[in-house]
Coordinates of C-alpha atoms in Angstrom, one line a residue:
M315 CA 23.9 47.5 45.8
I316 CA 21.6 44.5 45.7
I317 CA 19.3 43.9 42.8
A318 CA 16.2 42.1 43.8
S319 CA 15.4 38.7 42.2
R320 CA 12.3 40.1 40.4
R321 CA 14.3 42.8 38.6
G322 CA 16.9 40.2 37.7
T323 CA 14.3 37.8 36.1
T324 CA 12.8 40.7 34.1
G325 CA 16.2 41.7 32.7
A326 CA 17.0 38.1 31.7
L327 CA 13.6 37.8 30.0
L328 CA 14.3 40.9 28.0
V329 CA 17.7 39.5 26.9
A330 CA 16.2 36.1 26.0
C331 CA 13.3 37.7 24.1
A332 CA 15.8 39.2 21.7
W333 CA 16.9 35.7 20.8
L334 CA 13.4 34.1 20.7
T335 CA 11.0 34.4 17.8
A336 CA 8.2 35.2 20.2
C337 CA 7.8 36.1 23.9
D338 CA 4.0 35.6 24.2
R339 CA 4.3 33.0 26.9
P340 CA 6.5 33.5 30.0
E341 CA 6.4 29.8 30.7
P342 CA 6.7 26.7 28.5
V343 CA 3.4 24.8 27.9
S344 CA 5.1 21.5 29.0
Q345 CA 8.3 21.0 30.9
P346 CA 11.1 19.5 28.7
A347 CA 12.5 16.3 30.0
T348 CA 16.0 16.8 28.6
L349 CA 18.4 19.7 28.2
P350 CA 20.2 20.1 24.8
T351 CA 23.9 19.4 25.1
G352 CA 26.8 21.2 23.4
Y353 CA 27.8 24.8 23.4
W354 CA 25.5 27.5 24.6
Q355 CA 26.2 31.2 24.0
A356 CA 25.4 32.9 27.4
S357 CA 25.1 36.4 28.7
I358 CA 25.1 38.0 32.2
E359 CA 23.6 41.4 32.5
L360 CA 25.4 44.0 34.6
P361 CA 24.5 47.7 34.9
G362 CA 27.4 48.4 32.5
G363 CA 26.4 45.9 29.8
L364 CA 26.6 42.2 29.1
I365 CA 29.2 39.7 30.0
E366 CA 29.5 37.5 26.9
T367 CA 30.5 34.0 27.8
G368 CA 29.7 30.4 26.9
I369 CA 28.6 27.2 28.7
E370 CA 29.5 23.7 27.5
I371 CA 26.9 21.1 28.6
S372 CA 27.3 17.3 28.3
F373 CA 25.2 14.3 29.4
D374 CA 26.6 10.8 30.0
G375 CA 23.3 9.1 30.2
T376 CA 22.9 9.5 33.9
A377 CA 24.0 13.0 34.9
Y378 CA 24.8 16.4 33.3
S379 CA 28.1 18.1 33.5
A380 CA 29.1 21.6 32.4
S381 CA 31.9 24.2 32.2
V382 CA 32.0 27.9 31.8
V383 CA 34.0 29.1 28.8
N384 CA 36.0 31.9 30.4
G385 CA 38.3 33.4 27.7
Q386 CA 41.0 30.8 27.1
E387 CA 40.1 28.6 30.1
R388 CA 37.4 26.2 31.0
V389 CA 35.9 26.5 34.5
R390 CA 34.3 23.2 35.6
I391 CA 30.9 23.7 37.3
D392 CA 30.9 21.5 40.4
E393 CA 27.1 20.8 40.7
V394 CA 24.8 20.5 37.7
S395 CA 21.1 19.5 37.8
F396 CA 18.2 19.7 35.3
T397 CA 14.8 18.9 36.6
G398 CA 11.3 19.8 35.3
G399 CA 12.7 22.3 32.9
S400 CA 14.9 24.1 35.5
L401 CA 18.7 24.2 35.4
L402 CA 20.9 24.7 38.5
L403 CA 24.6 25.4 38.1
R404 CA 26.4 25.7 41.4
F405 CA 30.0 26.8 42.2
P406 CA 30.1 25.6 45.9
A407 CA 33.7 26.7 46.5
F408 CA 32.5 30.3 45.8
N409 CA 29.0 29.7 47.1
N410 CA 27.6 31.2 43.8
E411 CA 24.9 29.7 41.5
I412 CA 23.0 30.1 38.3
R413 CA 19.3 29.1 38.2
A414 CA 17.5 29.2 34.8
T415 CA 14.4 27.8 33.1
L416 CA 14.3 26.4 29.6
I417 CA 11.8 28.5 27.7
E418 CA 11.2 27.8 24.0
G419 CA 14.8 26.5 23.6
S420 CA 16.6 29.2 25.5
L421 CA 17.6 29.5 29.1
V422 CA 16.4 32.4 31.2
G423 CA 17.3 33.0 34.8
E424 CA 19.7 34.6 37.3
L425 CA 23.3 34.5 38.5
T426 CA 23.6 35.0 42.3
L427 CA 27.0 36.0 43.7
V428 CA 27.4 35.7 47.5
K429 CA 29.6 38.5 48.9
R430 CA 31.0 39.3 52.4
F431 CA 28.7 38.6 55.3
G432 CA 26.3 36.7 53.0
D433 CA 25.2 39.8 51.0
T434 CA 24.1 38.8 47.5
Q435 CA 24.2 40.3 44.1
V436 CA 21.7 39.1 41.5
M437 CA 22.2 39.5 37.8
P438 CA 20.0 38.4 34.8
F439 CA 21.3 35.4 32.9
A440 CA 20.3 34.1 29.5
A441 CA 21.7 31.5 27.1
R442 CA 20.9 30.0 23.7
P443 CA 22.3 26.9 21.9
G444 CA 25.1 27.5 19.4
S445 CA 28.0 30.0 19.0
M446 CA 28.2 33.6 17.8
T447 CA 26.8 34.4 14.4
D448 CA 29.1 35.1 11.5
A449 CA 28.2 38.8 11.7
E450 CA 29.3 38.9 15.3
M451 CA 32.5 36.9 14.7
N452 CA 33.6 39.0 11.7
A453 CA 32.6 42.5 12.8
S454 CA 34.9 45.2 11.6
A455 CA 37.5 46.6 14.0
N456 CA 39.1 50.0 13.4
H457 CA 42.0 49.3 15.8
D458 CA 44.3 46.5 16.9
L459 CA 44.8 46.7 20.7
S460 CA 47.5 44.0 20.8
G461 CA 50.4 44.9 23.1
R462 CA 51.1 46.4 26.4
W463 CA 49.2 49.4 27.9
A464 CA 49.9 51.7 30.8
V465 CA 46.5 51.8 32.6
R466 CA 45.2 54.2 35.2
F467 CA 42.2 53.2 37.3
H468 CA 40.6 56.4 38.6
E469 CA 39.6 56.1 42.3
P470 CA 36.6 57.8 43.8
D471 CA 38.8 60.0 46.0
G472 CA 40.5 61.4 42.9
T473 CA 43.7 59.4 43.0
D474 CA 44.8 56.9 40.4
T475 CA 45.9 53.3 40.7
A476 CA 48.5 52.0 38.1
S477 CA 47.9 48.8 36.2
I478 CA 49.1 47.1 33.1
G479 CA 46.9 45.9 30.3
E480 CA 48.2 43.1 28.1
F481 CA 46.0 42.3 25.1
A482 CA 46.1 40.1 22.0
Q483 CA 43.7 40.7 19.1
R484 CA 42.8 38.3 16.3
G485 CA 40.5 40.0 13.8
S486 CA 37.8 41.6 15.9
R487 CA 38.3 39.1 18.8
L488 CA 40.1 40.5 21.8
F489 CA 41.8 38.6 24.7
G490 CA 44.0 39.6 27.6
T491 CA 44.2 40.6 31.2
F492 CA 45.1 43.4 33.6
L493 CA 48.2 43.1 35.8
N494 CA 47.7 45.0 39.1
P495 CA 50.1 45.5 42.1
N496 CA 47.8 43.1 44.0
G497 CA 47.3 40.4 41.4
D498 CA 45.5 40.1 38.0
H499 CA 42.0 40.0 36.5
R500 CA 42.6 36.5 35.1
F501 CA 41.3 35.6 31.6
L502 CA 39.4 38.3 29.8
A503 CA 37.7 37.9 26.3
G504 CA 35.7 40.2 24.1
H505 CA 35.8 42.1 20.9
V506 CA 36.7 45.4 19.1
R507 CA 34.0 46.7 16.8
G508 CA 34.6 50.0 15.1
D509 CA 36.2 52.3 17.7
E510 CA 34.6 50.5 20.6
F511 CA 36.0 47.6 22.6
H512 CA 34.5 45.2 25.2
L513 CA 36.2 42.7 27.6
S514 CA 34.5 40.6 30.2
T515 CA 34.9 37.6 32.4
F516 CA 32.9 35.2 34.6
D517 CA 34.9 32.5 36.3
G518 CA 32.4 31.3 38.9
A519 CA 33.5 34.0 41.3
H520 CA 33.8 37.4 39.7
A521 CA 31.7 39.1 37.0
F522 CA 33.7 41.9 35.3
I523 CA 33.2 44.1 32.3
F524 CA 35.8 46.5 30.9
S525 CA 34.6 48.7 28.0
G526 CA 35.3 51.9 26.2
S527 CA 36.5 53.5 23.0
I528 CA 39.8 54.3 21.3
D529 CA 40.4 57.9 20.3
K530 CA 42.1 59.3 17.1
E531 CA 45.5 59.1 18.8
G532 CA 45.0 55.5 19.6
A533 CA 44.5 56.0 23.4
I534 CA 41.8 54.5 25.5
V535 CA 39.8 57.3 27.2
D536 CA 36.8 57.5 29.5
A537 CA 36.6 53.7 29.8
D538 CA 34.4 51.8 32.3
F539 CA 35.0 49.0 34.7
W540 CA 32.1 47.2 36.3
S541 CA 32.4 44.5 38.9
G542 CA 29.1 42.8 39.6
T543 CA 26.2 45.1 40.3
S544 CA 27.8 47.5 42.8
W545 CA 31.3 48.6 41.8
H546 CA 31.9 51.0 38.9
Q547 CA 35.2 52.7 38.1
K548 CA 36.5 54.9 35.3
W549 CA 39.9 54.2 33.7
S550 CA 42.1 55.2 30.8
A551 CA 45.2 53.8 29.1
E552 CA 48.0 54.5 26.6
R553 CA 50.4 52.2 24.8
N554 CA 53.7 51.6 26.7
E555 CA 55.7 48.5 26.1
N556 CA 58.1 49.4 28.9
V557 CA 55.5 50.0 31.7
S558 CA 56.2 48.1 34.9
L559 CA 54.7 47.6 38.4
P560 CA 56.4 47.7 41.8
D561 CA 58.4 44.6 42.8
A562 CA 55.9 42.2 44.5
F563 CA 58.6 41.1 47.0
S564 CA 59.1 44.7 48.3
R565 CA 55.5 45.9 49.1
T566 CA 54.8 44.0 52.4
F567 CA 57.3 43.6 55.3
L568 CA 57.5 43.1 59.0
K569 CA 57.0 46.2 61.1
P570 CA 60.0 47.6 63.0
G571 CA 60.3 45.8 66.3
Y572 CA 59.0 42.5 65.1
E573 CA 61.5 39.7 64.5
R574 CA 59.1 36.9 63.7
F575 CA 55.7 36.4 62.0
E576 CA 53.3 34.7 64.5
F577 CA 49.7 33.5 64.5
A578 CA 47.4 31.1 66.3
F579 CA 44.1 30.2 64.5
P580 CA 41.8 27.1 64.5
N581 CA 41.6 24.7 61.6
E582 CA 38.3 23.5 60.1
D583 CA 37.8 21.2 63.1
G584 CA 38.5 23.9 65.7
V585 CA 42.0 22.8 66.6
T586 CA 44.3 25.7 67.1
A587 CA 47.7 25.7 65.3
S588 CA 50.7 28.1 65.4
L589 CA 54.2 28.2 64.1
D590 CA 55.4 27.1 67.6
D591 CA 53.9 23.6 66.9
E592 CA 56.3 20.7 66.6
K593 CA 55.1 20.1 63.1
Y594 CA 56.8 23.3 61.9
R595 CA 60.0 23.1 63.9
D596 CA 63.2 23.3 61.7
K597 CA 61.0 23.4 58.6
V598 CA 60.8 25.9 55.8
V599 CA 57.2 27.3 56.0
M600 CA 55.2 29.2 53.3
V601 CA 52.3 31.0 54.9
T602 CA 49.7 32.3 52.5
L603 CA 46.8 34.7 53.3
A604 CA 43.9 33.5 51.2
G605 CA 40.2 33.1 50.8
T606 CA 38.0 30.6 49.0
W607 CA 36.1 33.5 47.3
C608 CA 39.3 34.9 45.7
P609 CA 40.1 33.7 42.1
N610 CA 43.8 34.6 42.5
C611 CA 43.9 32.6 45.7
N612 CA 42.4 29.7 43.8
D613 CA 45.1 30.1 41.2
E614 CA 47.7 30.0 43.9
A615 CA 46.2 26.9 45.6
R616 CA 46.0 25.1 42.3
Y617 CA 49.8 25.7 42.0
L618 CA 50.7 25.1 45.7
A619 CA 48.9 21.8 46.1
P620 CA 51.3 19.8 43.8
F621 CA 54.2 22.1 44.9
Y622 CA 53.7 20.9 48.5
S623 CA 53.6 17.3 47.4
R624 CA 56.9 17.8 45.6
Y625 CA 58.9 19.4 48.4
R626 CA 57.3 18.4 51.8
D627 CA 59.6 15.4 52.2
Q628 CA 62.5 17.8 51.9
G629 CA 61.2 19.9 54.8
L630 CA 58.6 22.2 53.4
E631 CA 55.3 23.0 55.2
I632 CA 52.6 25.3 53.8
V633 CA 49.9 27.0 55.9
A634 CA 46.9 28.9 54.4
L635 CA 45.3 31.5 56.7
M636 CA 41.8 31.7 55.3
F637 CA 39.9 34.9 55.4
E638 CA 36.3 34.1 54.5
H639 CA 33.1 36.0 53.7
F640 CA 31.4 34.5 56.8
E641 CA 32.1 35.3 60.4
D642 CA 30.5 32.0 61.7
H643 CA 33.3 29.5 62.1
D644 CA 31.3 26.5 61.0
V645 CA 30.1 28.2 57.8
A646 CA 33.6 29.3 56.9
A647 CA 35.0 25.9 57.7
E648 CA 32.6 24.2 55.3
Q649 CA 33.7 26.6 52.5
V650 CA 37.3 25.8 53.3
R651 CA 36.6 22.0 53.2
R652 CA 35.1 22.4 49.7
F653 CA 38.2 24.5 48.7
R654 CA 40.5 21.7 49.9
A655 CA 38.6 19.1 48.0
K656 CA 38.5 21.2 44.9
H657 CA 42.3 21.6 44.7
G658 CA 43.4 18.4 46.4
I659 CA 45.0 20.4 49.2
E660 CA 47.0 18.4 51.8
Y661 CA 48.7 21.3 53.6
D662 CA 47.1 23.0 56.7
T663 CA 44.3 25.5 56.3
L664 CA 43.3 27.7 59.3
I665 CA 40.2 29.9 59.7
A666 CA 41.8 33.3 60.4
G667 CA 39.0 35.9 60.0
V668 CA 36.7 37.7 57.6
S669 CA 37.6 38.7 54.1
D670 CA 38.6 42.3 54.8
K671 CA 42.2 43.5 54.4
T672 CA 42.0 46.0 57.2
E673 CA 40.6 43.3 59.6
A674 CA 43.2 40.9 58.5
G675 CA 45.9 43.4 59.3
K676 CA 44.5 43.7 62.8
V677 CA 44.8 40.0 63.5
L678 CA 48.3 39.9 61.9
P679 CA 49.9 43.0 63.6
S680 CA 53.5 42.2 62.7
L681 CA 52.8 42.9 59.0
S682 CA 53.2 46.4 57.6
A683 CA 49.8 45.9 56.0
V684 CA 47.6 43.3 54.3
L685 CA 47.5 44.7 50.8
A686 CA 46.3 41.7 48.8
F687 CA 44.9 38.2 48.9
P688 CA 46.9 36.2 48.5
T689 CA 50.1 37.4 50.2
T690 CA 52.7 34.7 50.7
I691 CA 55.3 34.7 53.5
F692 CA 58.5 32.7 53.2
I693 CA 60.0 31.6 56.5
D694 CA 63.3 29.8 57.0
R695 CA 64.1 26.8 59.2
D696 CA 64.9 29.1 62.1
G697 CA 61.5 30.9 62.0
R698 CA 62.8 34.1 60.3
V699 CA 60.8 35.8 57.6
R700 CA 63.0 35.9 54.5
R701 CA 60.7 37.2 51.8
I702 CA 57.1 38.3 51.5
H703 CA 55.3 38.3 48.1
T704 CA 52.2 40.5 47.6
G705 CA 49.6 39.2 45.2
F706 CA 49.8 36.4 42.7
A707 CA 50.1 36.5 38.9
G708 CA 48.1 33.5 37.7
P709 CA 47.9 31.5 34.5
G710 CA 46.0 34.3 32.7
T711 CA 49.2 36.4 32.7
G712 CA 51.2 34.0 30.6
E713 CA 54.9 34.6 30.9
H714 CA 54.4 36.4 34.2
F715 CA 53.0 33.3 35.7
V716 CA 55.9 31.3 34.4
R717 CA 58.4 33.7 36.0
L718 CA 56.5 33.7 39.4
Q719 CA 56.7 29.9 39.5
R720 CA 60.4 30.0 38.9
Q721 CA 60.9 32.7 41.6
F722 CA 58.9 30.6 44.1
T723 CA 60.8 27.4 43.3
D724 CA 64.2 29.1 43.4
L725 CA 63.5 30.7 46.8
V726 CA 62.1 27.5 48.4
T727 CA 64.9 25.3 47.2
E728 CA 67.4 27.8 48.5
L729 CA 65.8 27.9 51.9
L730 CA 65.5 24.1 52.0
A731 CA 69.2 23.8 51.3
E732 CA 70.1 25.9 54.4
P733 CA 70.6 24.0 57.7
P734 CA 68.8 25.1 60.9
N735 CA 70.6 27.8 62.9
L736 CA 72.3 29.0 59.8
I737 CA 72.5 32.6 61.0
E738 CA 73.9 31.7 64.4
S739 CA 76.5 29.5 62.7
L740 CA 77.6 32.2 60.3
T741 CA 77.8 34.7 63.2
S742 CA 79.9 32.3 65.3
D743 CA 82.3 31.7 62.4
Q744 CA 82.7 35.4 61.9
N745 CA 83.5 35.9 65.5
A746 CA 86.0 33.1 65.4
D747 CA 87.7 34.7 62.5
E748 CA 87.9 38.0 64.3
I749 CA 89.6 36.3 67.3

């Protein structure tokens, strides 16, 4: 569902009017020359409520810079400009932007998210200088949601998808994330007020709201999940400190009859690369299925860029197969170039297709399925697939991110320590012993 720009502007004005002393004039009499710096309390309006976030704005005398306060992280905004009373905040790696006008001291405008094939979602945006009021910060909470929760997301077809909620509460302030079989929902922040709770996130890519109530038995029932303007899902949860998810190394595998994982895709400049290239011969290769639009993929790239620098001289190569929102190669390639620059990537990135898991499975027929972006394939020096990891638990998951890094490091160092033709060597030794 696409919300037209006019509707988005009207919604933002209504939100801003609640903050302003008067809304008699839709436009300022004169355009302000400067934008106040410091912390701005911001909101993004979804059909299911408001994402409550913050923006930190600074000015060095020549240019503005800004960051989104996304829970416990700060997301740098790559392009910031303020001209004639109009503010532009762009996230070029995601192709998303916020445009707002300074009206009587508050910002009023729209957030535009670019989805697959260039479709857009437009959401009202508003911001005011300063942080939450004391009443908002010190609201009374009837429940403490801290701990681990067994979550069921209720699918439209009547089935359920298992997830894990991990929350920490300080007073009425609530923080946490959801761990899913395919990844995580990154940093979430919100509040508990009375019997109601609200969690949300905006990280430059996704706009999420999780909200609901806690019943007398302490369970979460009839809760709502909104993603942008078009995706709505019901969910419920119960406390369970022992809940777990399937092993991420067991969900994706090579189909019977396939001995190797193969591909041939062009890079940003149109030069085709494959695992048969000399560059990868006798190397340990990590192949990740990713996309510039995917926050979990950005988390993985932020981790893999220095990881590659650390191990490439020992024989590691990394290849990212990029599945983008755009079918046009040149448009997708420009997105990938921005992605490379953002994370300081030196390993290969290839344009593999559109950002659809079913379509990705068609161009990678040796895989049992493409269940998640990212999916990471570990290949030994002889070209054999040794492990496949589905999803990526990023920094918002705390100890799970630490454990994943340790697993990746242990696996890669083990593969790097093996000489080429290891399997053939072991087989020959076994045959010799039998003789």
